[in-house]
Coordinates of C-alpha atoms in Angstrom, one line a residue:
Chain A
X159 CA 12.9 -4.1 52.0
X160 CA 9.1 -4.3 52.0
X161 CA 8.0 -8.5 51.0
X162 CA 6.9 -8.6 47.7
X163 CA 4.0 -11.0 46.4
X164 CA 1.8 -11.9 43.0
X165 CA -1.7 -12.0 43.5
X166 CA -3.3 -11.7 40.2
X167 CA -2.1 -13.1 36.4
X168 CA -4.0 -12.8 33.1
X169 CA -2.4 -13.9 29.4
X170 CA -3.5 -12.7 26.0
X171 CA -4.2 -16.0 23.2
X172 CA -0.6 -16.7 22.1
X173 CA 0.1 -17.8 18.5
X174 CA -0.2 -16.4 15.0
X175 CA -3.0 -13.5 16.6
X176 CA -3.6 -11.8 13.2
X177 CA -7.2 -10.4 14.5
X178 CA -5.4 -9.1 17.3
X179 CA -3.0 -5.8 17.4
X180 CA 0.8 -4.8 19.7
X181 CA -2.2 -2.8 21.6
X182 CA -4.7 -5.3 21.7
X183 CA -2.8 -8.3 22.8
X184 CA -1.4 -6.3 25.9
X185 CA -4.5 -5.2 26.9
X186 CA -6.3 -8.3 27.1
X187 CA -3.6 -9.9 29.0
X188 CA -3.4 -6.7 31.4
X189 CA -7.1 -6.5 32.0
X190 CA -7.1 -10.5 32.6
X191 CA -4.8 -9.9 35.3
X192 CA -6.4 -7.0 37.1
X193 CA -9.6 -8.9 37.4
X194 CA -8.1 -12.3 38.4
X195 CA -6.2 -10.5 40.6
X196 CA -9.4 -8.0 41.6
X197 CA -7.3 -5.0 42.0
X198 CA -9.0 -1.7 41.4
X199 CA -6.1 0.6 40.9
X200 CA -2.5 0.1 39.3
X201 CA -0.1 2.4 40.9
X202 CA 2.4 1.9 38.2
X203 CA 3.3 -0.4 35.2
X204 CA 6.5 -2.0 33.7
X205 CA 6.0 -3.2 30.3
X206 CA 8.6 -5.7 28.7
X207 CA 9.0 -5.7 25.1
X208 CA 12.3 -6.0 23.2
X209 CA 11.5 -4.4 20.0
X210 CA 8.1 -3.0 19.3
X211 CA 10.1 -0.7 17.0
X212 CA 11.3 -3.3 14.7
X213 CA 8.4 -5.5 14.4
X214 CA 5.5 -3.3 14.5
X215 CA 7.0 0.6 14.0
X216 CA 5.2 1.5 17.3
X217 CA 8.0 2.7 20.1
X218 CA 7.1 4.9 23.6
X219 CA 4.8 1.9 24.4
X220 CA 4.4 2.4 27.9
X221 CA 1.8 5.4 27.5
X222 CA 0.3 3.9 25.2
X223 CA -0.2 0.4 26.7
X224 CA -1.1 2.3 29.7
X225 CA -3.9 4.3 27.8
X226 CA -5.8 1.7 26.3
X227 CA -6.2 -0.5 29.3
X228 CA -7.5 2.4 31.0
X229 CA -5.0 3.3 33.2
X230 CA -4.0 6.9 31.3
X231 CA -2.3 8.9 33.7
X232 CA -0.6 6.4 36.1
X233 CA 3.5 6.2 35.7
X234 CA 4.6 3.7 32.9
X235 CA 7.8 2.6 31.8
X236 CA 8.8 -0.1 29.1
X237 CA 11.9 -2.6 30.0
X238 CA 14.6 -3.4 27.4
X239 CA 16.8 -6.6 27.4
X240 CA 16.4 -8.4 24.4
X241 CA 14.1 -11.9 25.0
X242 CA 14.9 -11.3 28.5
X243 CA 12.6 -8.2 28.8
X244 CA 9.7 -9.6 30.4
X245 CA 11.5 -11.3 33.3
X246 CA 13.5 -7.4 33.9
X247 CA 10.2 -5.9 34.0
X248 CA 9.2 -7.9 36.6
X249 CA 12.2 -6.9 38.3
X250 CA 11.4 -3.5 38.3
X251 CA 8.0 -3.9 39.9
X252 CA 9.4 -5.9 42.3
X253 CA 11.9 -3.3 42.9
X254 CA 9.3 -1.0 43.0
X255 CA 7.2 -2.2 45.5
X256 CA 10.1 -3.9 47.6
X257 CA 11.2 -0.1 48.1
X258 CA 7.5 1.3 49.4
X259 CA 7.6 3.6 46.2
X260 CA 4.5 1.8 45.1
X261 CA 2.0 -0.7 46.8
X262 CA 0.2 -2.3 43.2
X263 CA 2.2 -2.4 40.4
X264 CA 1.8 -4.3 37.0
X265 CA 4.7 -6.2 35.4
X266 CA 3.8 -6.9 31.7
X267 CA 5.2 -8.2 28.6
X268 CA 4.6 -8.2 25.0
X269 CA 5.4 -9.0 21.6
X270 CA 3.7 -9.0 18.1
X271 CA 5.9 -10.3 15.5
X272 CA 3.7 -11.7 12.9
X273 CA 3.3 -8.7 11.3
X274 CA 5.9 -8.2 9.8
X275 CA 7.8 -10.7 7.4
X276 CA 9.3 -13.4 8.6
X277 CA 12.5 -12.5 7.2
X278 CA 12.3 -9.6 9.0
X279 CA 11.0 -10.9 11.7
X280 CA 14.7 -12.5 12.4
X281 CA 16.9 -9.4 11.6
X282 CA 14.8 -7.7 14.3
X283 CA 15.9 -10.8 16.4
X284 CA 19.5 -10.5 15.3
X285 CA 19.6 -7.1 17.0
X286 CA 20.0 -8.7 20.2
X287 CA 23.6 -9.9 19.0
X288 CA 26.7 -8.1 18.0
X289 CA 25.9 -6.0 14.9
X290 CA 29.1 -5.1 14.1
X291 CA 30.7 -8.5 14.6
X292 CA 28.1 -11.1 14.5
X293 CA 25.4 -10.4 12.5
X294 CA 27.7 -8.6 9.8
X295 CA 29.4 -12.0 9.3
X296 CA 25.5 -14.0 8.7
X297 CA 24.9 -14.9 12.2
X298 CA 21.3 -15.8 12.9
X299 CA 20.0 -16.6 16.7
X300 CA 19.5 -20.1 15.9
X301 CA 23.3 -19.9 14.3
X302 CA 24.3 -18.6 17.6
X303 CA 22.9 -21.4 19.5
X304 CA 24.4 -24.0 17.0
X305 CA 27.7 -22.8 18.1
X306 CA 27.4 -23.4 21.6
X307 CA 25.6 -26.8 20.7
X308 CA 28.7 -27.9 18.6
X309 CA 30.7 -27.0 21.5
X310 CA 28.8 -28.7 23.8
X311 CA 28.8 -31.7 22.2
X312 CA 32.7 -31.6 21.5
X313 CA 33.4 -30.8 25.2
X314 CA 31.0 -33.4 27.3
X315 CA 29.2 -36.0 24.7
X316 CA 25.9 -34.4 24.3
X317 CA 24.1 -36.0 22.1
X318 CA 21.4 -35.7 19.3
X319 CA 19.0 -37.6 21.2
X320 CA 18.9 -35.5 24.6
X321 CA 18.6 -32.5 22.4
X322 CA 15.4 -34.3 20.9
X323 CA 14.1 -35.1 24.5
X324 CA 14.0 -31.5 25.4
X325 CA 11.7 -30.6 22.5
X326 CA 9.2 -33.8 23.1
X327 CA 9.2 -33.1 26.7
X328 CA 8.0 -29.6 25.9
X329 CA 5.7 -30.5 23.8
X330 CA 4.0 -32.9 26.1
X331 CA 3.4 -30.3 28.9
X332 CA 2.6 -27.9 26.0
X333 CA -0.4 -30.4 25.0
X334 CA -1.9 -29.2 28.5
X335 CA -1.4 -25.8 28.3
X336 CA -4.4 -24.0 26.8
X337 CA -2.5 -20.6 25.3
X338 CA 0.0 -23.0 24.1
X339 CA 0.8 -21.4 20.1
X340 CA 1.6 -25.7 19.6
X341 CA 0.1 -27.8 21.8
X342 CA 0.5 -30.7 20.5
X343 CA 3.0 -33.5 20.9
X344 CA 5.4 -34.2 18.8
X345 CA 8.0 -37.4 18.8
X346 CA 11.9 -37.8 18.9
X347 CA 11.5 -39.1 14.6
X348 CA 9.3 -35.7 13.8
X349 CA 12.1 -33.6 16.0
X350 CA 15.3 -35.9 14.2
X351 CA 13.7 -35.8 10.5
X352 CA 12.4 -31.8 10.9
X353 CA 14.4 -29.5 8.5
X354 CA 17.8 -28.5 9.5
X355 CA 18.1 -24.8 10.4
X356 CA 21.4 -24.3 11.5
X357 CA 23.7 -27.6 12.1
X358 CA 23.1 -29.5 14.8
X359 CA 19.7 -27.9 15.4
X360 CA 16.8 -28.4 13.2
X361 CA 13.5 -26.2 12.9
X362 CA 11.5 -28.6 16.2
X363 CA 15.3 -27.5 18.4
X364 CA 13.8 -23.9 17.7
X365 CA 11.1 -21.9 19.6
X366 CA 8.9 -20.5 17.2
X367 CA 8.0 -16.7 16.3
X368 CA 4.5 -15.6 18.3
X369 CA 2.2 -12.5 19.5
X370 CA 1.2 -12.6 22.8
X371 CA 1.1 -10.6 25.8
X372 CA 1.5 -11.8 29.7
X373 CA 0.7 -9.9 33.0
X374 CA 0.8 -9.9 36.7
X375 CA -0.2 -8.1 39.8
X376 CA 3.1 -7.3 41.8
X377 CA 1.8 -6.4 45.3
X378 CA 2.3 -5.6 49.1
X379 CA 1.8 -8.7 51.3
X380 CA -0.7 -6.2 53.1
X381 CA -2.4 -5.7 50.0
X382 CA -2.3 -9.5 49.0
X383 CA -3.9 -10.5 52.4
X384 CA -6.9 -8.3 51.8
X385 CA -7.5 -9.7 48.5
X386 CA -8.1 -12.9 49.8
X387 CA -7.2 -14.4 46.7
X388 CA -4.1 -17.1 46.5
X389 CA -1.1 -15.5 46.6
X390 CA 2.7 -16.5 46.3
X391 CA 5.8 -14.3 47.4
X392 CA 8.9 -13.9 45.2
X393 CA 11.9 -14.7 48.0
X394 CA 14.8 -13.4 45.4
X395 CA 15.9 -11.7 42.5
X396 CA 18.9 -11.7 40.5
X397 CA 20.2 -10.4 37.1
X398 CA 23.8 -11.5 35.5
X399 CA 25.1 -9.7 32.3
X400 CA 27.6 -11.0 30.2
X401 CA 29.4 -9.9 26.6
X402 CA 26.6 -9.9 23.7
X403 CA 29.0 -11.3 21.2
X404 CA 29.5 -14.9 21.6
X405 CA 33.5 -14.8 20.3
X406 CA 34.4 -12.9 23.3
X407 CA 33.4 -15.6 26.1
X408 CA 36.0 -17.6 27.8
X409 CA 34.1 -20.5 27.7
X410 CA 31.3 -21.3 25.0
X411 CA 29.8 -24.3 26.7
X412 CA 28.4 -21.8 29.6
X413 CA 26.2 -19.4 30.5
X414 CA 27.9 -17.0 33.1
X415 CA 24.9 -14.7 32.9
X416 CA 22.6 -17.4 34.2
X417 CA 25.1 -18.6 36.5
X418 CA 25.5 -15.1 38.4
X419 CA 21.9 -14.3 38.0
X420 CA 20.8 -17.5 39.6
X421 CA 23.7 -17.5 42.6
X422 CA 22.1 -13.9 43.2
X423 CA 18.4 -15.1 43.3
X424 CA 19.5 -17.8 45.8
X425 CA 21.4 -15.7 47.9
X426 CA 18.4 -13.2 48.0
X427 CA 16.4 -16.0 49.0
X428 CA 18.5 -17.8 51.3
X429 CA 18.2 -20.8 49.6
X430 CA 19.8 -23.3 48.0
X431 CA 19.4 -25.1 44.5
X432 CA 18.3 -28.2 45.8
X433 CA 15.7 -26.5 47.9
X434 CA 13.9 -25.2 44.1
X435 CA 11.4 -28.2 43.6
X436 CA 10.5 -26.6 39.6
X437 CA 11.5 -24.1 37.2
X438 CA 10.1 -22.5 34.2
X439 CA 13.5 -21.4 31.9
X440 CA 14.8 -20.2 28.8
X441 CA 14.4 -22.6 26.2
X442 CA 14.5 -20.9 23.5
X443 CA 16.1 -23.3 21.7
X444 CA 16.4 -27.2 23.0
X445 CA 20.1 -27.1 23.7
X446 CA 20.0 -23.6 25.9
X447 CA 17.4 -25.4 28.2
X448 CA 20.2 -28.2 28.6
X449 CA 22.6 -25.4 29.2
X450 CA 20.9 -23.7 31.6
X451 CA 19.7 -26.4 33.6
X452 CA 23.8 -26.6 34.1
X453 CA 23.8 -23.0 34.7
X454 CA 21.7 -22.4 37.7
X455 CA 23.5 -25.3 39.5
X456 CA 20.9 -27.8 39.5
X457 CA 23.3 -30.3 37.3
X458 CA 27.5 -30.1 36.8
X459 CA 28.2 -29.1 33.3
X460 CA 27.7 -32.2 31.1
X461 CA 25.3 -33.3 33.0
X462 CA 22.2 -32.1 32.3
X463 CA 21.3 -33.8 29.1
X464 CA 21.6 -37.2 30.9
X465 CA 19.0 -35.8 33.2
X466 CA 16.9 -34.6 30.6
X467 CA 16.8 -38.2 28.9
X468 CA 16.4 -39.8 31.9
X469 CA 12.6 -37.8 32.8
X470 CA 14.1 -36.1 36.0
X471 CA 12.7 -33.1 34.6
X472 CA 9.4 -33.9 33.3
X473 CA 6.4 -33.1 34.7
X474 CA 6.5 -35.9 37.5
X475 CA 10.5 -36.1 37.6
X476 CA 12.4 -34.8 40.5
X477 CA 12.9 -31.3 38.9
X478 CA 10.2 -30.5 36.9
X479 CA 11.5 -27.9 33.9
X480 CA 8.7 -26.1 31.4
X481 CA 6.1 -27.7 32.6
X482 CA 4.4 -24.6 31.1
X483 CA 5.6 -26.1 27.3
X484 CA 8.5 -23.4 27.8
X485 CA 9.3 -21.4 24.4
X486 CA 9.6 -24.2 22.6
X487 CA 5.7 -25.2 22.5
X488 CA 3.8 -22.5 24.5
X489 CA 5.3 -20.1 22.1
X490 CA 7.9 -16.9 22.5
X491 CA 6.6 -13.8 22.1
X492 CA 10.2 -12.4 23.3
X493 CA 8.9 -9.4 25.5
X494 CA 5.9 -11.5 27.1
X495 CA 7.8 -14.5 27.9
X496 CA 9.8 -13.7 31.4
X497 CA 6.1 -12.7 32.9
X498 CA 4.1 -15.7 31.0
X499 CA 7.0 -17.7 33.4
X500 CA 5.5 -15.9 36.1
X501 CA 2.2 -16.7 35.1
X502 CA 3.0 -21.0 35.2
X503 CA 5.3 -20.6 38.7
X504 CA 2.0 -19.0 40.0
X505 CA -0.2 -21.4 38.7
X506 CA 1.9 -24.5 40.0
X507 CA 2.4 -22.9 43.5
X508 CA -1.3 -22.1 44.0
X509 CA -2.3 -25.7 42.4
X510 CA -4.7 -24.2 39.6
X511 CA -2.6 -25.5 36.2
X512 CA -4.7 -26.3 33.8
X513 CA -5.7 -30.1 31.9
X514 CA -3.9 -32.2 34.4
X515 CA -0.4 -30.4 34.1
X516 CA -0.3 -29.9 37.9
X517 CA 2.7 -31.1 39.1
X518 CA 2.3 -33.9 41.8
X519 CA 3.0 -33.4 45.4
X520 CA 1.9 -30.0 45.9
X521 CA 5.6 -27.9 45.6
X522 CA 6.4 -24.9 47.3
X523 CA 8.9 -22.9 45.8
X524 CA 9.7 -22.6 42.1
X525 CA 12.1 -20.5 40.2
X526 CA 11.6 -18.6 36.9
X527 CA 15.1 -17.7 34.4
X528 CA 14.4 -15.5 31.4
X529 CA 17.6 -15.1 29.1
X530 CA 18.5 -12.5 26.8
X531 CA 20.2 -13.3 23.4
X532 CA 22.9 -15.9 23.4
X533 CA 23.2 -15.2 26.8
X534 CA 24.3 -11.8 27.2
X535 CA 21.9 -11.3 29.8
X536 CA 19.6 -13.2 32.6
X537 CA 16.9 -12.5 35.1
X538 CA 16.4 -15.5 37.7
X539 CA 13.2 -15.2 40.4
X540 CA 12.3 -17.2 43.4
X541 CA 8.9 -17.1 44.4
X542 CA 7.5 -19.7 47.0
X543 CA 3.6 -20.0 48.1
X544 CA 2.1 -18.0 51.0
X545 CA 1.3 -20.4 53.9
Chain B
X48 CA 20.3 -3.9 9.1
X49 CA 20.5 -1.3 6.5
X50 CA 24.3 -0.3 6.0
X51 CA 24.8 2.8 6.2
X52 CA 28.2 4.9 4.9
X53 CA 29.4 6.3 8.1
X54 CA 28.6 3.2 9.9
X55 CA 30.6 1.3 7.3
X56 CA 33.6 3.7 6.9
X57 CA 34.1 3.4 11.1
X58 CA 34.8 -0.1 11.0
X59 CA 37.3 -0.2 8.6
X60 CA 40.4 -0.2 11.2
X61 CA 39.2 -3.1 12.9
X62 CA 37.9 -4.5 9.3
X63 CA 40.5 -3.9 7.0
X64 CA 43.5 -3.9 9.3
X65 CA 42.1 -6.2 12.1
X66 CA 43.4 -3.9 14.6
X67 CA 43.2 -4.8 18.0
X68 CA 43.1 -3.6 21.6
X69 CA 46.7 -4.4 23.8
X70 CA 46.2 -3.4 27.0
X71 CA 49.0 -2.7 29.2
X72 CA 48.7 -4.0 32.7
X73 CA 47.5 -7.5 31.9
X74 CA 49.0 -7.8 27.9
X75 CA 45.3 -9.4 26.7
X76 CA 44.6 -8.7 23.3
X77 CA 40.7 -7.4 22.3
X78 CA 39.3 -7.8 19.1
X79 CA 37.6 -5.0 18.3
X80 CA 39.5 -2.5 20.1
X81 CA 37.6 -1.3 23.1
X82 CA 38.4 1.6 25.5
X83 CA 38.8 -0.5 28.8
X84 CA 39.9 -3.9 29.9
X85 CA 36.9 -5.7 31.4
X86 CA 38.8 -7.7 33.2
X87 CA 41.5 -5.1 34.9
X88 CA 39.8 -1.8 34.3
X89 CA 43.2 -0.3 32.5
X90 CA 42.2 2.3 30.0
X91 CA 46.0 2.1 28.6
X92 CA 46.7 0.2 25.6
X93 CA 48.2 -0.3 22.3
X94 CA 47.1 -1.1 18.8
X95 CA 48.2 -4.6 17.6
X96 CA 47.3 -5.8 14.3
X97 CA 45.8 -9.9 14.7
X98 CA 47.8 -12.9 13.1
X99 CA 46.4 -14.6 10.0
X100 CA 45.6 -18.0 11.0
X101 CA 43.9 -19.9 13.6
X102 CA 41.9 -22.9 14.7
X103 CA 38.2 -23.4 14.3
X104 CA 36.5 -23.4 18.0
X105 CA 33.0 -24.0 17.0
X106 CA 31.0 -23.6 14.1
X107 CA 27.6 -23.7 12.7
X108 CA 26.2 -24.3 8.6
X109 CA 23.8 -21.7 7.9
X110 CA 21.0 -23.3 5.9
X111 CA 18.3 -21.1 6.3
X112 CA 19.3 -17.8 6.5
X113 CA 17.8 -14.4 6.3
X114 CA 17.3 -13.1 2.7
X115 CA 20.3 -10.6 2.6
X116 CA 22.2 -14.2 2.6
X117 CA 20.2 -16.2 0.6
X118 CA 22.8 -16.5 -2.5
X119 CA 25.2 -18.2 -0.3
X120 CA 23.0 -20.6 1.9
X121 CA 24.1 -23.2 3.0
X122 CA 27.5 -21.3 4.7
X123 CA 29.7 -21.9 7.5
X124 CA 30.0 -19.9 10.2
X125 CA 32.9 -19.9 12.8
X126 CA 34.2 -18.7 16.0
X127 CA 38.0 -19.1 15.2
X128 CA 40.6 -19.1 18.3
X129 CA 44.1 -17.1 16.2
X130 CA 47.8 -17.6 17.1
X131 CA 47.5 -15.2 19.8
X132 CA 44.5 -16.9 21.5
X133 CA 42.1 -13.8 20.4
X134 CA 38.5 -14.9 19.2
X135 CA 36.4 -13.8 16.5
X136 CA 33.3 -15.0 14.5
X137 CA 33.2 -15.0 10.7
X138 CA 32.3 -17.3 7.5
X139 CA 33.9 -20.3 6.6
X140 CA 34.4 -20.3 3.1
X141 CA 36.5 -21.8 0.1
X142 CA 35.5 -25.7 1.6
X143 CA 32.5 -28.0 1.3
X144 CA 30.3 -27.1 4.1
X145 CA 30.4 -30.4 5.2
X146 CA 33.8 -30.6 5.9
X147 CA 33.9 -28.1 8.4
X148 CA 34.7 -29.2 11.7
X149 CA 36.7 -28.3 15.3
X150 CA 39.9 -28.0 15.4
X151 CA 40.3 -27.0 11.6
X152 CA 43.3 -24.7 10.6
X153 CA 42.2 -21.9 8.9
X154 CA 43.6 -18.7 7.9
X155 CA 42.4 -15.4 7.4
X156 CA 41.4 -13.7 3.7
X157 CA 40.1 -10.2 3.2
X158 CA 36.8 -10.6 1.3
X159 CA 33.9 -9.2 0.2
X160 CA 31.7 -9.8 3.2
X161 CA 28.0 -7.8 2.3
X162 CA 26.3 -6.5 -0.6
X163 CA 23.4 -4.5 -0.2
X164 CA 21.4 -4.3 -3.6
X165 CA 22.3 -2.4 -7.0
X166 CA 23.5 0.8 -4.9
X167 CA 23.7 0.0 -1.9
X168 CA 27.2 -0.5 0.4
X169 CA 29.9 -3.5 -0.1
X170 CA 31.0 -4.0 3.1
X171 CA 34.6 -6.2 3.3
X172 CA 36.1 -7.7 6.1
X173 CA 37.9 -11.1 6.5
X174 CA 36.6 -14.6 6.0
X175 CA 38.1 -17.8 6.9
X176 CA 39.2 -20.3 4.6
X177 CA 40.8 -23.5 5.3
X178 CA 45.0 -23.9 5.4
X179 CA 45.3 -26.3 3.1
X180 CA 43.5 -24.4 0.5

């Protein structure tokens, strides 16, 4: 295998884009990435979007995309798995270059959900659970995730309060992000009074609905060296699959998706947990980021909320987590949001975050986890900065 | 998800008769039936129908919920573990939401579980009310 490397990432604005269209948003963040990236030919694109079909009507999106960011003609595919379809299209470009079938490839994600109503907006979600025996019975994504909080909480003591610390922590590295959809911060009373949604969580333990778009520049180190821009090399790659429908897991208080995609990514890279110095994951709702935190083996199960609470994973803890704002603040445009993790593990590795939410001490290696549905799915990457 | 007839009308094995997957090399039961262990690869099985009562696992009150649902916001929503150890989600109904909690008996009652407007499908299948009721 050929060593793959990012040289070049671009975002769309993320939030309630109603000026902006599905085609628009994706090819503003595409074109970003080309010219940060100063590429002047794509051999091939991967475009991540769970369900332009549902929100917008608009399927066979890879042509299009393709079209109108001037690319017509070169080879185009679109990645499906659920809210973990950006992080899978990265995968295949990295495949795809890792092979020597392609030397410049674009991984890209995208979502534009505010079109439709909101209402609709989550059955379209929904579609990444069981139809037939989860949603049938009235089970909502947030509904989902209440489940395993409840279980959480029953099996190790999590508490109220660490799920609160996820959400302000968010939010404060949010506040610094500038395509955050909230950057603000908000505080453990605003999280703790915020309307209930689906018990335990409330409506600031949820990631909100966004457009957006994210893309990167998945290269040769060859190619990457002749830029002679900053560059970073992803060292591994792993996806884990698991049943859709939560009833069916043998234990609802973990992740096994996560698990295997991470053990996978580490093994690829030869490295161990403790060696990760950051990560950007799946927080789509405050207690999966506590959840998966356990997952990847950076904290025993019933662990990580302790952590959480304690700072160990804000921006100047041991183990930074989101310091991108995650979903929860930065926004979740579900296709776009596996790349847009890209997009922060890049910045922090090359040292060019934005407002002061660098991460002190210069780190090294950082890892990215993108989660489909209620964990059905993950995609974990490893990428560490080019000496 | 608009209901359709067909769609409907396949279910009702594993809906009406809660028909389940035994499969013969390692006796685990799957509900709904499926054509291959996961865990053993056996493609040999038998149809068992599921007991009627369980204990809740996990649950969750619905309180905002997507318009198809709106006429019975706030509801419960449970993963229940039955005799047999099989899992399955479903609502919680018959109790005061805010009574629900783990560990609750609960059997099983074939309801009404979907309506889809003036002409549009009822779709049954069981819901979960509590033992004592």
């Amino acid at each position: 295998m050929r060593s793959v490397c990012v040289v070049g990432v671009g975002m769309s604005k993320w939030g309630e884009v109603w000026r902006m269209s599905f085609r628009d948003l994706h090819t503003e963040a595409a074109l970003n990435a080309i010219r940060d990236a100063g590429v002047d030919r794509l051999d091939a694109l991967y475009v991540g979007c769970m369900s332009g079909g549902l929100f917008v009507g608009q399927e066979h999106l890879a042509s299009l995309l393709t079209d109108y960011m001037g690319m017509r003609g070169i080879p185009a595919m679109r990645v499906e798995s659920a809210c973990a379809s950006g992080g899978m299209a990265f995968r295949a470009a990295f495949i795809e270059v890792a092979s020597g079938m392609s030397d410049i490839v674009m991984a890209s994600g995208v979502e534009k959900m505010t079109d439709c109503a909101p209402d609709d907006a989550t059955s379209a979600l929904a579609s990444a659970a069981d139809q037939e025996y989860e949603v049938f019975h009235g089970a909502t994504f947030p509904g989902l995730y209440a489940m395993m909080a409840h279980a959480h909480m029953a099996k190790y003591g999590t508490t109220r309060e660490m799920l609160s610390a996820v959400a302000v922590k968010n939010h404060q590295n949010g506040a610094k992000n500038p395509v955050a959809q909230y950057p603000f911060e908000i505080t453990r009373e605003q999280v703790e009074k915020s309307v209930m949604i689906a018990d335990p969580l409330r409506i600031l333990d949820c990631s909100p609905i966004t457009d957006g778009a994210a893309a990167v520049i998945v290269t040769t180190e060859e190619v990457a060296k002749s830029l002679g821009k900053p560059y970073i090399k992803v060292l591994g790659s792993g996806v884990g699959t698991d049943t859709i429908a939560l009833a069916q897991r043998q234990d609802l208080t973990t992740l096994r998706a996560v698990t295997l995609a991470a053990q996978r990514a580490l093994d690829m890279a030869g490295k161990k947990i403790d060696e990760i110095n950051f990560a950007e994951v799946h927080d789509c709702f405050t207690i999966a980021e506590i959840m998966v935190a356990e997952a990847i083996g950076k904290y025993e199960p019933g662990k990580a909320g302790q952590a959480i609470l304690a700072g160990e994973t804000g921006r100047e803890g041991a183990f930074p987590i989101n310091t991108s704002g995650g979903l929860k603040s930065k926004g979740h445009p579900v296709g776009a949001t596996g790349i847009a993790q890209v997009v922060e593990v890049y910045k922090q590795l090359t040292g060019i975050a934005e407002n002061g939410r660098q991460i002190p001490g210069s780190p090294t290696i950082g890892m990215t986890q993108n989660m489909g549905g209620s964990g059905g799915s993950s995609v974990v990457h490893i990428m560490e900065v080019a000496s | 998800m608009k209901m359709f007839v067909p769609r409907n009308w396949r279910e009702y094995p594993s809906r009406y008769r809660l028909e389940a997957s035994r499969f013969t090399k390692s006796g685990t039961v799957y509900y709904p039936k499926r054509m291959v262990d996961p865990e053993t690869g056996d493609t040999e099985q038998e149809t068992v129908n599921l007991p009627l009562s369980g204990k809740v696992l996990t649950y969750t009150v619905i309180r905002t919920s997507p318009d198809q649902w709106k006429d019975l916001a706030p509801y419960a929503l449970a993963i229940v573990e039955l005799e047999d150890g099989t899992r399955m989600m479903g609502q919680l109904t018959d109790c005061n939401v805010e009574e629900v909690s783990i560990g609750m008996e609960v059997r099983l009652e074939f309801r009404r579980v979907q309506t889809e407007g003036h002409s549009g499908v009822l779709s049954y299948g069981h819901k979960f009310v509590p033992k004592w009721y």
